[in-house]
Coordinates of C-alpha atoms in Angstrom, one line a residue:
Chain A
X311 CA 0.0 0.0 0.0
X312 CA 1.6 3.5 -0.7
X313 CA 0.9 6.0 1.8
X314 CA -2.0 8.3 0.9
X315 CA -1.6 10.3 4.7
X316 CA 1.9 10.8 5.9
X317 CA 2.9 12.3 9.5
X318 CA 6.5 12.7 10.4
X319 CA 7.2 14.3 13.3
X320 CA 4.4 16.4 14.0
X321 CA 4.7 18.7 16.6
X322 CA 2.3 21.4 18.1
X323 CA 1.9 24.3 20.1
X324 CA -0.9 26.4 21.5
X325 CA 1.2 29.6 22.5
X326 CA 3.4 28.0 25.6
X327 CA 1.4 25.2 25.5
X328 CA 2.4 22.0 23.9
X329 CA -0.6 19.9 22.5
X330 CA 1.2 17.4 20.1
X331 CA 4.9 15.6 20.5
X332 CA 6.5 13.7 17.8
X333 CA 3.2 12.2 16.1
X334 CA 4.2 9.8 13.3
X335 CA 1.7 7.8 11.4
X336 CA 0.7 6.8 7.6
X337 CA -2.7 5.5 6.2
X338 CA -2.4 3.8 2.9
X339 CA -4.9 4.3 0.1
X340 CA -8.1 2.4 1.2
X341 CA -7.0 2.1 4.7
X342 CA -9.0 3.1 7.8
X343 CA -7.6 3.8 11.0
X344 CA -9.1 4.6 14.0
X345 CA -7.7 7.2 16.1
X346 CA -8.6 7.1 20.4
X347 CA -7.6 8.2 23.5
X348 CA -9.1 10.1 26.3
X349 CA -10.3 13.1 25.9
X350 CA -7.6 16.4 25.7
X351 CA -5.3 13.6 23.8
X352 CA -4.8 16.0 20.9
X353 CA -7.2 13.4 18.5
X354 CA -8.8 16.1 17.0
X355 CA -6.2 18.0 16.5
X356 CA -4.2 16.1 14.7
X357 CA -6.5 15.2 12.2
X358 CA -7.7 19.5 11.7
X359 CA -3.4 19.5 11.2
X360 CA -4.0 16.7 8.0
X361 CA -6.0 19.3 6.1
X362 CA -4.7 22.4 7.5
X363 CA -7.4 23.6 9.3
X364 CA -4.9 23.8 12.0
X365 CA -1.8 25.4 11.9
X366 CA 1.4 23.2 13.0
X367 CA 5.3 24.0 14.2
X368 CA 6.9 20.8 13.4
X369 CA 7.2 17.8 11.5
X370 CA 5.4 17.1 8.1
X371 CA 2.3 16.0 6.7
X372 CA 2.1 15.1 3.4
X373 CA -1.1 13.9 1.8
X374 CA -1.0 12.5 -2.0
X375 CA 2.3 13.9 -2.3
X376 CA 1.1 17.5 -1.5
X377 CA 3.1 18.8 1.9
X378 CA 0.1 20.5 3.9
X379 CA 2.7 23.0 5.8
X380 CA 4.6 24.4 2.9
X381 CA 3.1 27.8 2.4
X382 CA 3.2 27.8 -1.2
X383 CA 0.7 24.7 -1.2
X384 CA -2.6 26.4 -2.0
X385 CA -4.2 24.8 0.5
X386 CA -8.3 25.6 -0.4
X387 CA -7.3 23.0 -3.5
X388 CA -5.9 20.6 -0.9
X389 CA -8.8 20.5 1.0
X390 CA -11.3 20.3 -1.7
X391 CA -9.8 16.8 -2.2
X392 CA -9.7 15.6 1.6
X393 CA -13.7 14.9 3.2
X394 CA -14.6 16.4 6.5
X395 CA -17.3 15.5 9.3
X396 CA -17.3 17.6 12.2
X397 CA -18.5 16.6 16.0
X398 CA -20.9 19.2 15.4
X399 CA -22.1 18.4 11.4
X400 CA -21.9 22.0 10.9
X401 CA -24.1 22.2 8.1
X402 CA -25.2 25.6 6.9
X403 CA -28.2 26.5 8.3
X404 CA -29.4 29.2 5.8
X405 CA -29.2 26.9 2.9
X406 CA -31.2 24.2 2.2
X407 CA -29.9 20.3 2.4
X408 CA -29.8 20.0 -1.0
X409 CA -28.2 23.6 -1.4
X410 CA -25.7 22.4 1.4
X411 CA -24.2 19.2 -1.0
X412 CA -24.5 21.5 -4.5
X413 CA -22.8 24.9 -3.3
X414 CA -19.7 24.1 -2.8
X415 CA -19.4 21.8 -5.7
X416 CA -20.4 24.6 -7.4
X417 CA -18.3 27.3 -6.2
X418 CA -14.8 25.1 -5.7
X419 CA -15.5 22.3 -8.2
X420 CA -16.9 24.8 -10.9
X421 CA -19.4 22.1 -11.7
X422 CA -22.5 23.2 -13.4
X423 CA -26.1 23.8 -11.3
X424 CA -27.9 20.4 -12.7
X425 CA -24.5 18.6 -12.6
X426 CA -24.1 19.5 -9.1
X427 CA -27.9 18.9 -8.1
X428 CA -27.5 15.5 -9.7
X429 CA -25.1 14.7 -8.2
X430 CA -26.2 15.9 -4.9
X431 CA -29.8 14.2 -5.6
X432 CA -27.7 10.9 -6.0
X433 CA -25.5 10.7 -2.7
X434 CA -28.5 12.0 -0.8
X435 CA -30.7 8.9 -2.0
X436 CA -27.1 6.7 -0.8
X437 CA -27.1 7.7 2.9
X438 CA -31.2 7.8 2.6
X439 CA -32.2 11.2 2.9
X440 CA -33.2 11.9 -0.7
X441 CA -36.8 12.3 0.6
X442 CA -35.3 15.7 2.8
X443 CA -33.6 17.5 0.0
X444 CA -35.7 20.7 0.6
X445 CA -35.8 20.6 4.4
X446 CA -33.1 22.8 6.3
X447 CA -31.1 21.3 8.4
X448 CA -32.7 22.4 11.9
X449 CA -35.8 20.4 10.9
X450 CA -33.5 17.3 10.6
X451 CA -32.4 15.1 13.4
X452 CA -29.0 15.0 14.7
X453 CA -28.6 11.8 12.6
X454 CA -29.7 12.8 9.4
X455 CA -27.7 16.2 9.9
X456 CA -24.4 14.3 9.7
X457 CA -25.1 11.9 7.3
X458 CA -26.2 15.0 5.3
X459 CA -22.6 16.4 5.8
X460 CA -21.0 13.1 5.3
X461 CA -23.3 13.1 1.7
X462 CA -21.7 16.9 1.2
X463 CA -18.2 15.5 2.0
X464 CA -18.8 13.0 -0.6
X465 CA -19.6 15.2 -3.7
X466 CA -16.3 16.5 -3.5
X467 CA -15.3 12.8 -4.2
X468 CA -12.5 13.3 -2.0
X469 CA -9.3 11.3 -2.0
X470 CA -9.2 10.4 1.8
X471 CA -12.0 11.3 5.0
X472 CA -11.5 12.8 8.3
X473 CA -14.3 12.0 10.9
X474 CA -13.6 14.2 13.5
X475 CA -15.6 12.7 16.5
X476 CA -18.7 12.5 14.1
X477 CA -20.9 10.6 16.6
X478 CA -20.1 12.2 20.1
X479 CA -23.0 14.7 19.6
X480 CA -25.2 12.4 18.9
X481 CA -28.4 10.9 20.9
X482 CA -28.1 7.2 21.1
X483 CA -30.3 6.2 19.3
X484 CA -29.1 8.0 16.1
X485 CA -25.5 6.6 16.3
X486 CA -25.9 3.5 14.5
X487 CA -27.6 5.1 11.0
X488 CA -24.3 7.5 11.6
X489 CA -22.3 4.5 11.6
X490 CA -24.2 2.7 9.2
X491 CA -22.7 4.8 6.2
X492 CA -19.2 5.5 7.2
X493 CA -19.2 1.4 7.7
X494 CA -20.6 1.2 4.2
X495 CA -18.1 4.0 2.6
X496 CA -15.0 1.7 4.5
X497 CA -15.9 -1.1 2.6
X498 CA -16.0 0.2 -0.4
X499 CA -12.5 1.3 0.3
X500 CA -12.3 4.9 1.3
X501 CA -9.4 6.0 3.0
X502 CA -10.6 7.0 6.0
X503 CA -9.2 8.5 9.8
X504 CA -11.6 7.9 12.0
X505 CA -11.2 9.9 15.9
X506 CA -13.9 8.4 17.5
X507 CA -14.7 6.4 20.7
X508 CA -17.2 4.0 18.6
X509 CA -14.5 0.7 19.8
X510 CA -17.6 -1.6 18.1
X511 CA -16.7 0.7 14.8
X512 CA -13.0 0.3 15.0
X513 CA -13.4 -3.2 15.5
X514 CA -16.1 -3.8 12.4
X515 CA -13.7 -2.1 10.0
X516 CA -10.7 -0.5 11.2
X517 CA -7.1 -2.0 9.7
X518 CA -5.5 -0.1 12.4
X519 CA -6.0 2.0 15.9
X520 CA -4.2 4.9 17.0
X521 CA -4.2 5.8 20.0
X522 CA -3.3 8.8 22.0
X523 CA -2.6 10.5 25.0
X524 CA -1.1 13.7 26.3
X525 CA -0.6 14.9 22.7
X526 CA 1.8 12.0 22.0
X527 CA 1.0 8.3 19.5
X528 CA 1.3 6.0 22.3
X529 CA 0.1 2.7 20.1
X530 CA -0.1 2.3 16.9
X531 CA -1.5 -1.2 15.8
X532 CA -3.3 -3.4 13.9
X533 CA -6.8 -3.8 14.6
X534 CA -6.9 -7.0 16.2
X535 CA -3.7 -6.7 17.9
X536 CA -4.9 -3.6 19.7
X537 CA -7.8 -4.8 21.2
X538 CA -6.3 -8.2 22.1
X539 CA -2.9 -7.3 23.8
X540 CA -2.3 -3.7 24.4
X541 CA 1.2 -2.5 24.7
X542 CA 1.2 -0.2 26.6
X543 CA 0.1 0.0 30.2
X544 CA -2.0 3.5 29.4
X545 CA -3.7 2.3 26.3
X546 CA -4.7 -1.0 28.5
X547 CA -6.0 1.4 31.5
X548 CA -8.3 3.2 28.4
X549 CA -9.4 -0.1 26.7
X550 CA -10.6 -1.6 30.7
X551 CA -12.3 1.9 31.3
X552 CA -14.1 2.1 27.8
X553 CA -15.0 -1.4 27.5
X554 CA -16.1 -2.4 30.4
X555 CA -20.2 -2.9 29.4
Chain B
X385 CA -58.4 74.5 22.8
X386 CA -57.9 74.0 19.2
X387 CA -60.7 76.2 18.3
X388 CA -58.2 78.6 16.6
X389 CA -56.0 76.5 15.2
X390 CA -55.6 75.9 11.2
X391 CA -55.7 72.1 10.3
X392 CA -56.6 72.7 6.7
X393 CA -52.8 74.1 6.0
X394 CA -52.1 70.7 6.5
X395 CA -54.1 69.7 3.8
X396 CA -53.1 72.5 1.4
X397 CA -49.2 71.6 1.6
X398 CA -49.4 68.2 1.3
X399 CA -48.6 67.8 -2.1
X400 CA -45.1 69.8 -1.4
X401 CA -44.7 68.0 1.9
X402 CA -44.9 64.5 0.5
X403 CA -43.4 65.1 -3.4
X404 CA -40.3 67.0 -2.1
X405 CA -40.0 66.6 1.4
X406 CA -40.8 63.1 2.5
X407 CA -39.2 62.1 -1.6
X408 CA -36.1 63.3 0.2
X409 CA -36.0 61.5 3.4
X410 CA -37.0 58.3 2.3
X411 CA -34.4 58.8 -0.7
X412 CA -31.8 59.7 1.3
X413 CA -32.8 56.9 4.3
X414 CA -32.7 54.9 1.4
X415 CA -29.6 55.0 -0.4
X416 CA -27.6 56.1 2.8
X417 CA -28.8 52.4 4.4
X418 CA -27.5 50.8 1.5
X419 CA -24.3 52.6 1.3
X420 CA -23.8 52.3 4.7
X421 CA -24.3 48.9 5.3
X422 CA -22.0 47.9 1.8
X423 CA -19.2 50.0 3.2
X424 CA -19.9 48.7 7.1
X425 CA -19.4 45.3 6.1
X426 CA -15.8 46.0 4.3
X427 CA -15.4 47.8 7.4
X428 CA -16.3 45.1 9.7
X429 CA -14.0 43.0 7.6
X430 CA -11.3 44.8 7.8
X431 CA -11.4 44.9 11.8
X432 CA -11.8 41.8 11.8
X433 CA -8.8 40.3 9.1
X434 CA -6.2 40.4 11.5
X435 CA -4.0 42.4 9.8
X436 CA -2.7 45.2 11.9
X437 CA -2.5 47.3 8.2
X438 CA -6.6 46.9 7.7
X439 CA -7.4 46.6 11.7
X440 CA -5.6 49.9 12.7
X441 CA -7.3 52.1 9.9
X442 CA -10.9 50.6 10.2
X443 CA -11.3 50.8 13.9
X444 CA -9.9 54.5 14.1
X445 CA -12.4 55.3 11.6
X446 CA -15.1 53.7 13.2
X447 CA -13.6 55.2 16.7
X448 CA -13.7 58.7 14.9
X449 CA -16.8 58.7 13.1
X450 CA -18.5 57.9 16.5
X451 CA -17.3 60.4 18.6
X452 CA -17.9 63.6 16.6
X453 CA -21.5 64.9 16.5
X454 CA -23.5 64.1 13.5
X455 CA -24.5 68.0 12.7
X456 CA -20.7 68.8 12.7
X457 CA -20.3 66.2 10.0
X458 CA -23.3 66.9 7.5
X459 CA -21.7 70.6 8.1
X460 CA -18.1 70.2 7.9
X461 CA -18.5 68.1 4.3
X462 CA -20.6 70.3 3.0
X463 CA -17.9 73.0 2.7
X464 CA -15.1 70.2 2.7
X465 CA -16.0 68.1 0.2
X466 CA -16.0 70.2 -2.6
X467 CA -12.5 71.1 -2.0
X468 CA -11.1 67.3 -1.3
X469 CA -12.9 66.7 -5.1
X470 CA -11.0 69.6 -6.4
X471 CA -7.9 68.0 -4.7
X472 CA -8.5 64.3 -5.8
X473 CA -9.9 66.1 -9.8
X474 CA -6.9 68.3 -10.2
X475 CA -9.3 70.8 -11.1
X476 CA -8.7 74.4 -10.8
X477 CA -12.0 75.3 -9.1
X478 CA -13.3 73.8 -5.7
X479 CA -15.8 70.7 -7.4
X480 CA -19.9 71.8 -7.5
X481 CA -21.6 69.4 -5.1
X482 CA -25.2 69.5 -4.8
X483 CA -26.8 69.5 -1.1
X484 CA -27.9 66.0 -1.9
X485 CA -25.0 64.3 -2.8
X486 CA -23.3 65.4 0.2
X487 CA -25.8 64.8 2.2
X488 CA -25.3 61.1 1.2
X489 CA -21.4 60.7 1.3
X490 CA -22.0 62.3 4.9
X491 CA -24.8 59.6 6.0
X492 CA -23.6 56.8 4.1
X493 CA -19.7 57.7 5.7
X494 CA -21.0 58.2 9.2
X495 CA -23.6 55.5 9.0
X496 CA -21.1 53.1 7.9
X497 CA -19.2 53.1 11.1
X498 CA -22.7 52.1 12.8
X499 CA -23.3 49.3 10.2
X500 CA -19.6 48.4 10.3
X501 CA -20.3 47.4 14.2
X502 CA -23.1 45.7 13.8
X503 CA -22.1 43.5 11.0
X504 CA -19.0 42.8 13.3
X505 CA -21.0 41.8 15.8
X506 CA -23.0 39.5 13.4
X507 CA -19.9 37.6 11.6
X508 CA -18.5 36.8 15.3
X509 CA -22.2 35.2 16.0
X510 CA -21.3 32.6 13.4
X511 CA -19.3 29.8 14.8
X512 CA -15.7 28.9 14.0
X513 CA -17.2 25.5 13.1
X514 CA -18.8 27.4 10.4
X515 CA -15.7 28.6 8.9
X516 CA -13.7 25.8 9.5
X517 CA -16.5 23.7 7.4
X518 CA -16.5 25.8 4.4
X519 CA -12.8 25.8 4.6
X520 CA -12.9 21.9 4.8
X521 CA -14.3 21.9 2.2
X522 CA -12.0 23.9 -0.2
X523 CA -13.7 27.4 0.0
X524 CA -11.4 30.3 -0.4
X525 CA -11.9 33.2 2.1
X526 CA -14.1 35.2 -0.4
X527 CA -16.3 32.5 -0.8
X528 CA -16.5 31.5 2.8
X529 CA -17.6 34.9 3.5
X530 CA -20.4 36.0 0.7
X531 CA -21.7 32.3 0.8
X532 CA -21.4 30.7 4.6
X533 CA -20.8 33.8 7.3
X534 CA -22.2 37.0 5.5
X535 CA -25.6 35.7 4.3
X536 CA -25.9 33.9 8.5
X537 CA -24.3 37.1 10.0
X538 CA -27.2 39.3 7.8
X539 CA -29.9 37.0 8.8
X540 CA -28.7 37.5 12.6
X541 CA -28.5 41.2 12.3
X542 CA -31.3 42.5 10.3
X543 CA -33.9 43.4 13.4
X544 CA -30.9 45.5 14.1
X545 CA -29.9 47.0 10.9
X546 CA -33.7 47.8 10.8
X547 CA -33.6 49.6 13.5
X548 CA -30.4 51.7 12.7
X549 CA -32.1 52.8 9.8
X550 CA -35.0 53.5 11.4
X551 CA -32.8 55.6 13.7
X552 CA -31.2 57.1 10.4
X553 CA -34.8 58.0 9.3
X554 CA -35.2 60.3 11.8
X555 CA -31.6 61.9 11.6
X556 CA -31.8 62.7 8.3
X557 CA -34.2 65.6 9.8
X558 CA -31.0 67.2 10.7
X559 CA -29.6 68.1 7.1
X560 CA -31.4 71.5 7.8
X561 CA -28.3 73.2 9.2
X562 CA -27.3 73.0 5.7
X563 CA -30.5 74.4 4.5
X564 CA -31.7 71.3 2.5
X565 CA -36.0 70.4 2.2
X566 CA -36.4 67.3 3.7
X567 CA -39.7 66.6 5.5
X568 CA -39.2 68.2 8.8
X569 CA -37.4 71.2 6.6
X570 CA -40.5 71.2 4.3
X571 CA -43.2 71.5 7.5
X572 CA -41.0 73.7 9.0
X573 CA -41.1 76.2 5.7
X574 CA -44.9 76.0 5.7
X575 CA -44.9 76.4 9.2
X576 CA -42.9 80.1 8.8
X577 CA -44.5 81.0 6.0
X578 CA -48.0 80.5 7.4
X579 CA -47.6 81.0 10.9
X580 CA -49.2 77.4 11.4
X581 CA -46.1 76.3 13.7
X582 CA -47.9 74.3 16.4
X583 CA -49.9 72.7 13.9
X584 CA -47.3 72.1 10.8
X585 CA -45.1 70.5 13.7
X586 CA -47.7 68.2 15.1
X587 CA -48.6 67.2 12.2
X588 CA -44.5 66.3 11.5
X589 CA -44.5 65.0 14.9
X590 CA -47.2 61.9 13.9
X591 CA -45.9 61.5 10.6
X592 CA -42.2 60.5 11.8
X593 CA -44.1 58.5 14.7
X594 CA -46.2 56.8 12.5
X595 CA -43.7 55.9 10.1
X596 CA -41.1 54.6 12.1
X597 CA -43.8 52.9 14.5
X598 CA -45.2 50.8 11.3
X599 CA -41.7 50.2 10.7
X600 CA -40.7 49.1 13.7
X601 CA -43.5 46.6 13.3
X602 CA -42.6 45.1 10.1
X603 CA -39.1 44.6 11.3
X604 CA -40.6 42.4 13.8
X605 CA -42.8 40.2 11.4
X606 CA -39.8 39.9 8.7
X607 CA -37.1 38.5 11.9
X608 CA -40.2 36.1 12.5
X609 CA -40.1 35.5 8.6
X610 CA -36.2 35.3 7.4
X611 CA -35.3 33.6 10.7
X612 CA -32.9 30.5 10.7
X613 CA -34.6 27.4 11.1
X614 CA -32.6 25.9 13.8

């Protein structure tokens, strides 16, 4: 596999506080790996460093070749290419669901309006909303509202995804439909980085699990080796805490 | 108590009141909301880009604009800015601006630093999340702004635009220290002329009150209409 994501290094500060130390990893074209670790680990930020949403001090990313920190990248291109899903969907509220997935293909992809809307129609009716086209996102459950941003990610048809936490803010009962589709897009092999504490998800289709703690990669393992004999002693403390039900 | 009073000069200007003096201050109100609010918004930009070399010159405007009285400014440009057009023209003769056109630069310039803090106020009530998703999603900064923050941070702000304009509505009753017709100017001309004062200015009085009442109202039923569905 030849290495669609790659961190060397990566080190981060906010002001005189350090948030990330020596984080190395790579993801391979069609690989997903799952990222944990308790919470203030520096999981989310790593991933906002692999499409440059955050700013970093040290170390490299490079992803497809393209090195994120080197200011002469023109980083709006870069992105356009790498999916997003926040906690929080952040979908935009004044335009309608439809409007979210056809704007932006529209005003970075330079596709044309029925293009766009086809398209848009198409990976709506894939994660099952194509009934909620004209709806705004506040009349749409928490669910719906990320798969609708996962649908938006995916008319970029993006090289590699970042899920940023994209079940935490959901209710229960809405995780699994969530889940549902980014199981579905693994399959199909997506490369995906996955922060999340869905250990069910990482075990379903994960190839590998980082995890993280106190800003540093503490394990980095296959799946199954993860989950089966930790390394290290801080990993093992998380896995007893999380899976304990 | 009325019993010598003259309501039916009322009724004889109305035509002159209405044609040229109201045509004024809903002109002015108008064009000076619109011009405000367009150079308010590259205002609020600016103090918001970061850049020390945008930052510095916006907010002292803004700082500037607020702290002078309004009457001094429709004053001071209308015997300035003939001369700074000669300046910028290279003509030989201070430039001929009418009464109107200054009046606008005057509103829309000092109205602008009004606008400029509310729409600041707006584009901070969008979330970073906001940004950041746009962002993620390859959007350059114009585009992130006229398609994700502005048309949010409008939404947000329009019950308060309203009312600044509202508020502008009235002010531009003060363009009379430079001897221009708007509404109140035109009552106030009838008033003189006819010696109708008490009545010419009651009648003013409920016009303004009526006008900016109704308003007032409509801004309430359009934030009920254009809210965000959230």
């Amino acid at each position: 596999m030849s290495a669609m994501i790659e961190i060397v290094g990566l080190g981060k500060w906010y002001g005189p506080t350090r948030v990330l130390t020596n984080c190395s990893t790579q993801v391979g074209k069609g690989e997903v790996v799952v990222v944990c670790g308790p919470s203030g680990s520096g999981k989310s930020t790593l991933i906002k460093c692999v499409n440059g949403l955050e700013p970093f001090q040290e170390g490299r990313i490079s992803v497809d070749g393209v090195s994120v920190g080197d200011p002469k990248t023109d980083l709006p291109k870069l992105r356009a290419r790498i999916g997003m899903v926040f906690q929080h969907f952040e979908l935009f509220p004044h335009l309608s669901v439809i409007r979210n997935l056809t704007l932006p293909q529209i005003k970075v992809l330079h596709r044309s309006a029925d293009e766009a809307k086809e398209k848009g129609k198409r990976l709506l009716e894939r994660v099952g909303l194509a009934a909620h086209a004209n709806k705004f996102p506040g009349q749409l459950s928490g669910g719906q509202q990320q798969r609708v941003a996962i649908a938006r990610a995916l008319a970029m048809e993006p090289i590699a995804m970042l899920f940023d936490e994209p079940t935490s803010a959901l209710d229960p009962e809405m995780i699994q439909e969530v889940l549902d589709v980014m199981v579905a897009l693994a399959r199909e092999g997506m490369t995906m980085i996955v922060v999340t504490h869905e250990m069910g998800f990482a075990r379903k289709v994960a190839h590998r699990v980082v995890f993280m703690d106190e800003g540093e990669i503490v394990e980095d393992a296959p799946t199954a080796d993860f989950f089966v004999k930790p390394r290290s002693e801080r990993a093992r403390l998380f896995l007893s805490k999380i899976l304990q039900h | 108590m009325f019993s010598n009073f003259d309501f039916d000069v009322i009724i004889r200007s109305l035509p002159y009141l209405f044609y040229q003096g109201m045509t004024f201050t809903l002109l002015l109100t108008a064009l000076a909301t619109l011009g405000g609010i367009i150079l308010g918004t590259l205002l609020a930009l600016m103090r918001l880009s970061g850049f020390a070399l945008l930052t510095v010159p916006a907010a002292a405007y803004v700082n500037l604009m607020r702290s002078v009285p309004f009457v001094l400014m429709i004053f001071w440009f209308y015997f300035l800015v003939p001369y700074i057009g000669q300046w910028v023209t290279f003509s030989p003769r201070p430039m001929q601006v009418g009464a109107f056109a200054s009046c606008l630069v005057t509103f829309t310039l000092f109205e602008a630093a009004f606008f400029c803090e509310i729409m600041r106020a707006g584009i901070q009530s969008i979330s970073r999340g906001q940004v950041a998703a746009a962002q993620a999603l390859g959007m350059t900064y114009p585009t992130v702004m006229s398609y994700v923050v502005l048309p949010q941070a409008f939404r947000n702000m329009v019950p308060v635009l309203l009312t600044q304009t509202i508020v502008l509505f009235q002010d531009t009753s003060l363009v009379y220290v430079i001897s221009v017709t708007d509404f109140l100017g035109a009552a106030s001309k009838v008033a003189q002329r006819d010696g109708r004062l008490v009545e010419m200015y009651l009648f003013a009085a409920l016009v303004y009150f009526v006008i900016s009442l109704a308003a007032s109202r409509a801004v309430g039923l359009l934030q009920r209409h254009i809210a965000i569905i959230r």
